[in-house]
Short mmCIF file of C-alpha atoms in Angstrom, two decimals:
data_model
loop_
_atom_site.label_atom_id
_atom_site.label_comp_id
_atom_site.label_asym_id
_atom_site.label_seq_id
_atom_site.Cartn_x
_atom_site.Cartn_y
_atom_site.Cartn_z
CA UNK K 1 0.00 0.00 0.00
CA UNK K 2 2.75 2.47 0.97
CA UNK K 3 4.67 1.73 -2.22
CA UNK K 4 1.55 2.34 -4.32
CA UNK K 5 1.00 5.73 -2.70
CA UNK K 6 4.64 6.78 -3.07
CA UNK K 7 4.66 5.83 -6.75
CA UNK K 8 2.09 8.57 -7.35
CA UNK K 9 4.72 11.22 -6.68
CA UNK K 10 4.98 11.82 -10.42
CA UNK K 11 1.62 13.61 -10.22
CA UNK K 12 3.46 16.59 -8.77
CA UNK K 13 4.52 17.33 -12.36
CA UNK K 14 0.85 17.56 -13.36
CA UNK K 15 0.20 20.04 -10.57
CA UNK K 16 3.20 22.10 -11.68
CA UNK K 17 2.01 22.25 -15.31
CA UNK K 18 -1.48 23.42 -14.33
CA UNK K 19 -0.08 25.90 -11.79
CA UNK K 20 2.43 27.23 -14.32
CA UNK K 21 -0.30 28.08 -16.81
CA UNK K 22 -2.38 29.69 -14.05
CA UNK K 23 0.42 31.83 -12.60
CA UNK K 24 1.77 33.03 -15.93
CA UNK K 25 -1.69 34.08 -17.10
CA UNK K 26 -2.70 35.62 -13.78
CA UNK K 27 0.43 37.79 -13.74
CA UNK K 28 0.55 38.54 -17.49
CA UNK K 29 0.76 42.19 -18.56
CA UNK K 30 -0.36 43.02 -22.10
CA UNK K 31 2.25 45.78 -22.45
CA UNK K 32 5.13 43.36 -21.86
CA UNK K 33 6.97 42.66 -25.15
CA UNK K 34 6.92 39.04 -26.25
CA UNK K 35 10.73 39.04 -26.47
CA UNK K 36 10.91 40.13 -22.82
CA UNK K 37 8.49 37.40 -21.78
CA UNK K 38 10.66 34.79 -23.53
CA UNK K 39 13.87 36.17 -22.02
CA UNK K 40 12.42 36.15 -18.51
CA UNK K 41 11.30 32.55 -18.91
CA UNK K 42 14.76 31.62 -20.18
CA UNK K 43 16.37 33.43 -17.26
CA UNK K 44 14.03 31.67 -14.87
CA UNK K 45 14.85 28.09 -15.80
CA UNK K 46 18.02 27.74 -17.87
CA UNK K 47 20.88 28.79 -15.55
CA UNK K 48 19.72 26.52 -12.71
CA UNK K 49 19.01 23.75 -15.21
CA UNK K 50 22.55 23.92 -16.58
CA UNK K 51 24.17 23.73 -13.16
CA UNK K 52 21.90 20.82 -12.18
CA UNK K 53 22.80 19.10 -15.47
CA UNK K 54 26.53 19.44 -14.83
CA UNK K 55 26.07 17.98 -11.35
CA UNK K 56 23.98 15.10 -12.74
CA UNK K 57 26.34 13.98 -15.52
CA UNK K 58 28.94 12.23 -13.30
CA UNK K 59 26.12 10.59 -11.33
CA UNK K 60 24.21 9.11 -14.26
CA UNK K 61 26.92 8.56 -16.89
CA UNK K 62 29.99 6.37 -17.14
CA UNK K 63 32.84 5.96 -19.61
CA UNK K 64 33.47 2.42 -18.33
CA UNK K 65 31.46 -0.68 -19.32
CA UNK K 66 28.04 -0.69 -17.68
CA UNK K 67 26.59 -3.73 -15.93
CA UNK K 68 23.18 -4.98 -17.03
CA UNK K 69 20.37 -3.50 -14.94
CA UNK K 70 22.40 -0.47 -13.87
CA UNK K 71 20.84 3.00 -14.03
CA UNK K 72 24.13 4.32 -15.43
CA UNK K 73 24.20 5.35 -19.08
CA UNK K 74 27.05 5.47 -21.62
CA UNK K 75 28.34 8.97 -22.23
CA UNK K 76 26.92 10.41 -25.48
CA UNK K 77 27.63 14.07 -26.15
CA UNK K 78 25.03 14.36 -28.93
CA UNK K 79 22.22 13.14 -26.70
CA UNK K 80 23.39 15.35 -23.83
CA UNK K 81 23.28 18.40 -26.08
CA UNK K 82 19.55 17.78 -26.54
CA UNK K 83 19.22 18.28 -22.78
CA UNK K 84 21.21 21.52 -22.98
CA UNK K 85 18.72 23.00 -25.45
CA UNK K 86 15.69 21.36 -23.77
CA UNK K 87 14.61 19.15 -26.65
CA UNK K 88 14.97 15.70 -25.07
CA UNK K 89 11.27 15.09 -24.34
CA UNK K 90 10.35 15.23 -28.03
CA UNK K 91 11.62 11.63 -28.19
CA UNK K 92 9.97 8.72 -26.36
CA UNK K 93 13.18 6.67 -26.28
CA UNK K 94 14.09 6.58 -22.55
CA UNK K 95 17.79 7.03 -23.35
CA UNK K 96 16.96 10.42 -24.86
CA UNK K 97 13.88 11.34 -22.81
CA UNK K 98 15.73 10.92 -19.51
CA UNK K 99 19.12 12.04 -20.74
CA UNK K 100 21.30 14.34 -18.68
CA UNK K 101 19.36 15.18 -15.53
CA UNK K 102 16.43 12.72 -15.71
CA UNK K 103 14.02 15.15 -14.03
CA UNK K 104 14.64 17.79 -16.68
CA UNK K 105 12.42 16.21 -19.35
CA UNK K 106 9.62 18.36 -17.95
CA UNK K 107 11.57 21.48 -18.94
CA UNK K 108 11.12 20.50 -22.58
CA UNK K 109 7.38 20.66 -21.95
CA UNK K 110 7.70 23.97 -20.10
CA UNK K 111 9.80 25.48 -22.88
CA UNK K 112 7.11 24.43 -25.38
CA UNK K 113 4.40 25.91 -23.16
CA UNK K 114 6.33 29.16 -22.78
CA UNK K 115 6.76 29.40 -26.55
CA UNK K 116 3.00 29.04 -27.04
CA UNK K 117 1.82 31.17 -24.10
CA UNK K 118 1.81 34.60 -25.84
CA UNK K 119 -0.06 33.13 -28.81
CA UNK K 120 -2.60 31.20 -26.76
CA UNK K 121 -3.12 34.40 -24.75
CA UNK K 122 -4.11 36.25 -27.91
CA UNK K 123 -6.94 33.76 -28.33
CA UNK K 124 -7.77 33.67 -24.63
CA UNK K 125 -7.81 37.38 -23.75
CA UNK K 126 -10.87 38.33 -25.87
CA UNK K 127 -12.88 35.59 -24.15
CA UNK K 128 -15.12 36.55 -21.31
CA UNK K 129 -15.47 34.49 -18.15
CA UNK K 130 -17.85 32.01 -19.78
CA UNK K 131 -15.60 31.55 -22.80
CA UNK K 132 -12.58 30.87 -20.62
CA UNK K 133 -14.51 28.28 -18.61
CA UNK K 134 -15.73 26.63 -21.81
CA UNK K 135 -12.12 26.42 -22.97
CA UNK K 136 -11.17 24.85 -19.64
CA UNK K 137 -13.91 22.27 -20.02
CA UNK K 138 -12.89 21.63 -23.61
CA UNK K 139 -9.25 20.90 -22.87
CA UNK K 140 -10.24 18.58 -20.01
CA UNK K 141 -12.63 16.70 -22.31
CA UNK K 142 -9.88 16.44 -24.92
CA UNK K 143 -7.39 15.11 -22.34
CA UNK K 144 -9.81 12.38 -21.24
CA UNK K 145 -10.69 11.51 -24.84
CA UNK K 146 -7.01 11.19 -25.73
CA UNK K 147 -6.20 8.97 -22.75
CA UNK K 148 -9.23 6.73 -23.34
CA UNK K 149 -8.19 6.39 -26.99
CA UNK K 150 -4.69 5.30 -25.95
CA UNK K 151 -6.21 2.71 -23.59
CA UNK K 152 -8.55 1.37 -26.27
CA UNK K 153 -5.90 1.31 -29.04
CA UNK K 154 -2.58 0.84 -27.21
CA UNK K 155 -0.61 -0.02 -30.34
CA UNK K 156 -1.74 2.98 -32.37
CA UNK K 157 0.22 6.13 -33.23
CA UNK K 158 -1.59 7.93 -30.40
CA UNK K 159 0.78 6.43 -27.84
CA UNK K 160 3.72 8.00 -29.68
CA UNK K 161 2.49 11.61 -29.50
CA UNK K 162 5.42 13.58 -27.96
CA UNK K 163 5.06 14.43 -24.29
CA UNK K 164 5.04 18.22 -24.73
CA UNK K 165 1.91 17.89 -26.88
CA UNK K 166 0.34 15.28 -24.59
CA UNK K 167 0.75 17.53 -21.54
CA UNK K 168 -0.29 20.81 -23.18
CA UNK K 169 -3.95 20.55 -21.99
CA UNK K 170 -2.75 20.77 -18.38
CA UNK K 171 -1.03 24.09 -19.06
CA UNK K 172 -3.96 25.47 -21.07
CA UNK K 173 -6.34 24.46 -18.28
CA UNK K 174 -4.33 26.60 -15.87
CA UNK K 175 -4.36 29.49 -18.33
CA UNK K 176 -8.12 29.28 -18.88
CA UNK K 177 -8.91 29.13 -15.17
CA UNK K 178 -6.67 32.11 -14.47
CA UNK K 179 -8.33 34.16 -17.20
CA UNK K 180 -11.78 33.23 -15.94
CA UNK K 181 -10.79 34.51 -12.51
CA UNK K 182 -9.24 37.64 -13.98
CA UNK K 183 -12.60 38.15 -15.71
CA UNK K 184 -14.43 38.08 -12.38
CA UNK K 185 -15.17 34.41 -11.79
CA UNK K 186 -15.08 33.54 -8.10
CA UNK K 187 -15.80 29.83 -7.55
CA UNK K 188 -17.43 28.91 -4.25
CA UNK K 189 -15.16 25.98 -3.50
CA UNK K 190 -13.80 25.62 0.00
CA UNK K 191 -10.00 25.17 0.01
CA UNK K 192 -10.39 21.90 1.90
CA UNK K 193 -12.58 20.57 -0.91
CA UNK K 194 -10.01 21.59 -3.50
CA UNK K 195 -7.08 20.11 -1.61
CA UNK K 196 -9.13 17.08 -0.61
CA UNK K 197 -9.84 16.32 -4.26
CA UNK K 198 -6.10 15.78 -4.80
CA UNK K 199 -6.04 13.17 -2.08
CA UNK K 200 -9.28 11.65 -3.33
CA UNK K 201 -7.74 10.90 -6.72
CA UNK K 202 -4.79 9.14 -5.07
CA UNK K 203 -7.16 7.09 -2.88
CA UNK K 204 -9.28 6.19 -5.91
CA UNK K 205 -6.22 5.06 -7.82
CA UNK K 206 -4.89 2.95 -4.94
CA UNK K 207 -8.29 1.38 -4.22
CA UNK K 208 -8.91 0.65 -7.91
CA UNK K 209 -5.55 -1.08 -8.25
CA UNK K 210 -5.99 -3.09 -5.08
CA UNK K 211 -9.62 -4.17 -5.22
CA UNK K 212 -11.02 -3.61 -8.72
CA UNK K 213 -8.16 -4.64 -11.00
CA UNK K 214 -10.25 -7.45 -12.49
CA UNK K 215 -13.56 -5.56 -12.73
CA UNK K 216 -14.41 -4.45 -16.29
CA UNK K 217 -14.66 -0.67 -16.52
CA UNK K 218 -13.23 -0.01 -13.06
CA UNK K 219 -9.87 -1.53 -13.93
CA UNK K 220 -9.33 1.31 -16.42
CA UNK K 221 -9.53 3.98 -13.71
CA UNK K 222 -5.77 3.92 -12.92
CA UNK K 223 -5.04 4.71 -16.57
CA UNK K 224 -7.03 7.95 -16.14
CA UNK K 225 -5.25 8.99 -12.93
CA UNK K 226 -3.33 11.84 -14.54
CA UNK K 227 -6.44 13.31 -16.14
CA UNK K 228 -8.46 12.99 -12.91
CA UNK K 229 -5.60 14.61 -11.02
CA UNK K 230 -5.47 17.42 -13.59
CA UNK K 231 -9.09 18.28 -12.76
CA UNK K 232 -8.30 18.07 -9.05
CA UNK K 233 -5.34 20.42 -9.55
CA UNK K 234 -7.63 22.95 -11.20
CA UNK K 235 -10.11 22.70 -8.32
CA UNK K 236 -7.40 23.12 -5.69
CA UNK K 237 -5.76 26.09 -7.41
CA UNK K 238 -8.95 28.08 -8.02
CA UNK K 239 -10.26 27.28 -4.52
CA UNK K 240 -7.09 28.61 -2.89
CA UNK K 241 -6.91 31.59 -5.26
CA UNK K 242 -10.52 32.58 -4.55
CA UNK K 243 -9.84 32.15 -0.83
CA UNK K 244 -6.84 34.50 -1.06
CA UNK K 245 -8.76 37.09 -3.12
CA UNK K 246 -11.25 37.33 -0.27
CA UNK K 247 -8.40 38.44 1.97
CA UNK K 248 -8.23 35.17 3.87
CA UNK K 249 -4.94 33.51 4.73
CA UNK K 250 -4.13 29.83 4.50
CA UNK K 251 -1.44 27.47 5.70
CA UNK K 252 0.27 27.79 2.32
CA UNK K 253 1.01 31.46 2.99
CA UNK K 254 3.11 30.73 6.07
CA UNK K 255 6.77 31.79 5.91
CA UNK K 256 8.05 28.23 5.71
CA UNK K 257 5.64 27.35 2.89
CA UNK K 258 6.59 30.46 0.94
CA UNK K 259 10.28 29.67 1.38
CA UNK K 260 9.79 26.06 0.29
CA UNK K 261 7.89 27.35 -2.72
CA UNK K 262 10.84 29.55 -3.64
CA UNK K 263 13.14 26.53 -3.48
CA UNK K 264 10.74 24.17 -5.25
CA UNK K 265 12.14 24.52 -8.76
CA UNK K 266 15.70 23.99 -7.54
CA UNK K 267 14.50 21.06 -5.41
CA UNK K 268 12.88 19.47 -8.44
CA UNK K 269 16.03 19.88 -10.53
CA UNK K 270 18.35 18.37 -7.93
CA UNK K 271 16.27 15.74 -6.13
CA UNK K 272 16.82 12.81 -8.50
CA UNK K 273 20.57 13.38 -8.60
CA UNK K 274 20.91 13.08 -4.83
CA UNK K 275 18.57 10.10 -4.70
CA UNK K 276 20.82 8.24 -7.11
CA UNK K 277 23.97 9.35 -5.31
CA UNK K 278 22.47 7.67 -2.25
CA UNK K 279 21.70 4.56 -4.31
CA UNK K 280 25.32 4.38 -5.49
CA UNK K 281 26.66 4.81 -1.96
CA UNK K 282 24.16 2.88 0.18
CA UNK K 283 22.30 0.66 -2.26
CA UNK K 284 18.55 0.25 -2.67
CA UNK K 285 16.39 0.84 0.42
CA UNK K 286 12.89 -0.66 0.06
CA UNK K 287 9.80 1.48 0.63
CA UNK K 288 8.84 0.48 4.17
CA UNK K 289 7.88 2.25 7.37
CA UNK K 290 11.09 0.98 8.98
CA UNK K 291 13.12 2.90 6.39
CA UNK K 292 11.51 6.27 6.90
CA UNK K 293 14.71 7.57 8.52
CA UNK K 294 16.56 7.00 5.23
CA UNK K 295 14.01 8.99 3.30
CA UNK K 296 13.87 11.75 5.91
CA UNK K 297 17.65 12.12 5.82
CA UNK K 298 17.66 12.21 2.05
CA UNK K 299 14.91 14.84 2.10
CA UNK K 300 17.02 17.07 4.34
CA UNK K 301 20.03 16.71 2.02
CA UNK K 302 17.86 17.53 -1.01
CA UNK K 303 16.47 20.61 0.73
CA UNK K 304 19.94 21.89 1.56
CA UNK K 305 21.07 21.32 -2.03
CA UNK K 306 17.92 23.06 -3.32
CA UNK K 307 18.58 26.05 -1.04
CA UNK K 308 22.14 26.31 -2.36
CA UNK K 309 21.10 26.03 -6.01
CA UNK K 310 18.35 28.62 -5.54
CA UNK K 311 20.40 31.06 -3.48
CA UNK K 312 23.66 30.97 -5.42
CA UNK K 313 22.57 30.22 -8.99
CA UNK K 314 18.86 30.48 -9.74
CA UNK K 315 17.98 33.76 -8.01
CA UNK K 316 21.15 35.81 -8.75
CA UNK K 317 21.35 34.65 -12.38
CA UNK K 318 17.68 35.46 -13.00
CA UNK K 319 18.02 38.91 -11.46
CA UNK K 320 21.09 39.81 -13.53
CA UNK K 321 19.56 38.53 -16.77
CA UNK K 322 16.28 40.35 -16.15
CA UNK K 323 18.09 43.61 -15.36
CA UNK K 324 20.08 43.32 -18.58
CA UNK K 325 16.93 42.90 -20.69
CA UNK K 326 15.05 45.61 -18.79
CA UNK K 327 17.85 48.09 -19.52
CA UNK K 328 17.74 47.21 -23.21
CA UNK K 329 13.95 47.61 -23.29
CA UNK K 330 14.19 50.97 -21.54
CA UNK K 331 16.87 52.17 -23.96
CA UNK K 332 14.66 51.13 -26.87
CA UNK K 333 11.69 53.01 -25.41
CA UNK K 334 13.82 56.11 -24.79
CA UNK K 335 15.10 56.02 -28.37
CA UNK K 336 11.54 55.69 -29.69
CA UNK K 337 10.38 58.67 -27.60
CA UNK K 338 13.32 60.75 -28.75
CA UNK K 339 12.61 59.87 -32.37
CA UNK K 340 8.91 60.71 -31.99
CA UNK K 341 9.61 64.08 -30.40
CA UNK K 342 12.30 65.08 -32.93
#
């Protein structure tokens, strides 16, 4: 049971994709040049990604012969360069998909989402609240239809659709919900209901696997876990956002939660590397209550590494890169004003 619950940790990526679309759309300013938006996104993710990649290479790669069953990979500069430019997730081959820092495949999806965001926004902005909600419902329906199609025809070309395209509905859902709220929508969903829906999906998945694996219809529920969790993410995000807009505080606004949120991207980038360092040093530790001390210790190490990556790479690099672009934008505006007044 514990192992089944822990294996659902990958759903954190789903939450991040939905939240990313929501936050970027909620904070979007129409006067911001598209080039500046792209540069800020690049400054936000690439410097920390590169440092995390350099740390990961000696952990996951070897120049020596590799034993069968090892997680080590043969060094291949061409494949690693795909990770540098965030293109690795356009291939389903695990050697490419999980190349470099294995966690960084999601950055290929994010880079794709960032590239599309200004253009999706041009379609989204003219929509009123109802239109944005219809779009949200539409992308959810599409996501379920796609997953059901893959389940029904597992050998078809549908299973080979690249991950950035597969996961795009999650990002658009976040965008649509944010625009609906910017247009005045205030859902009456208690935060506990929103957060509880996340747990409910996990419980449903675990129960379905354990008790209904042989029941026609119900045995397909685990295959829809990501889509069900996507809906739950939307519910949780809008419930908490509406709660905050009413001037009410929540546990997630505490200082420690805010600080952990600031470190979260760095934590994501570095966590797999330190997990596999521990595997190389101590060997595999099975998921059991008696081994919680191992996981707690590893969590502390990951948090310290995340703090260091955020404090000494991510934050200072982003600030310097943003200041550089802001100065260029200001110089361009000053030159345009001078030309207009001449």
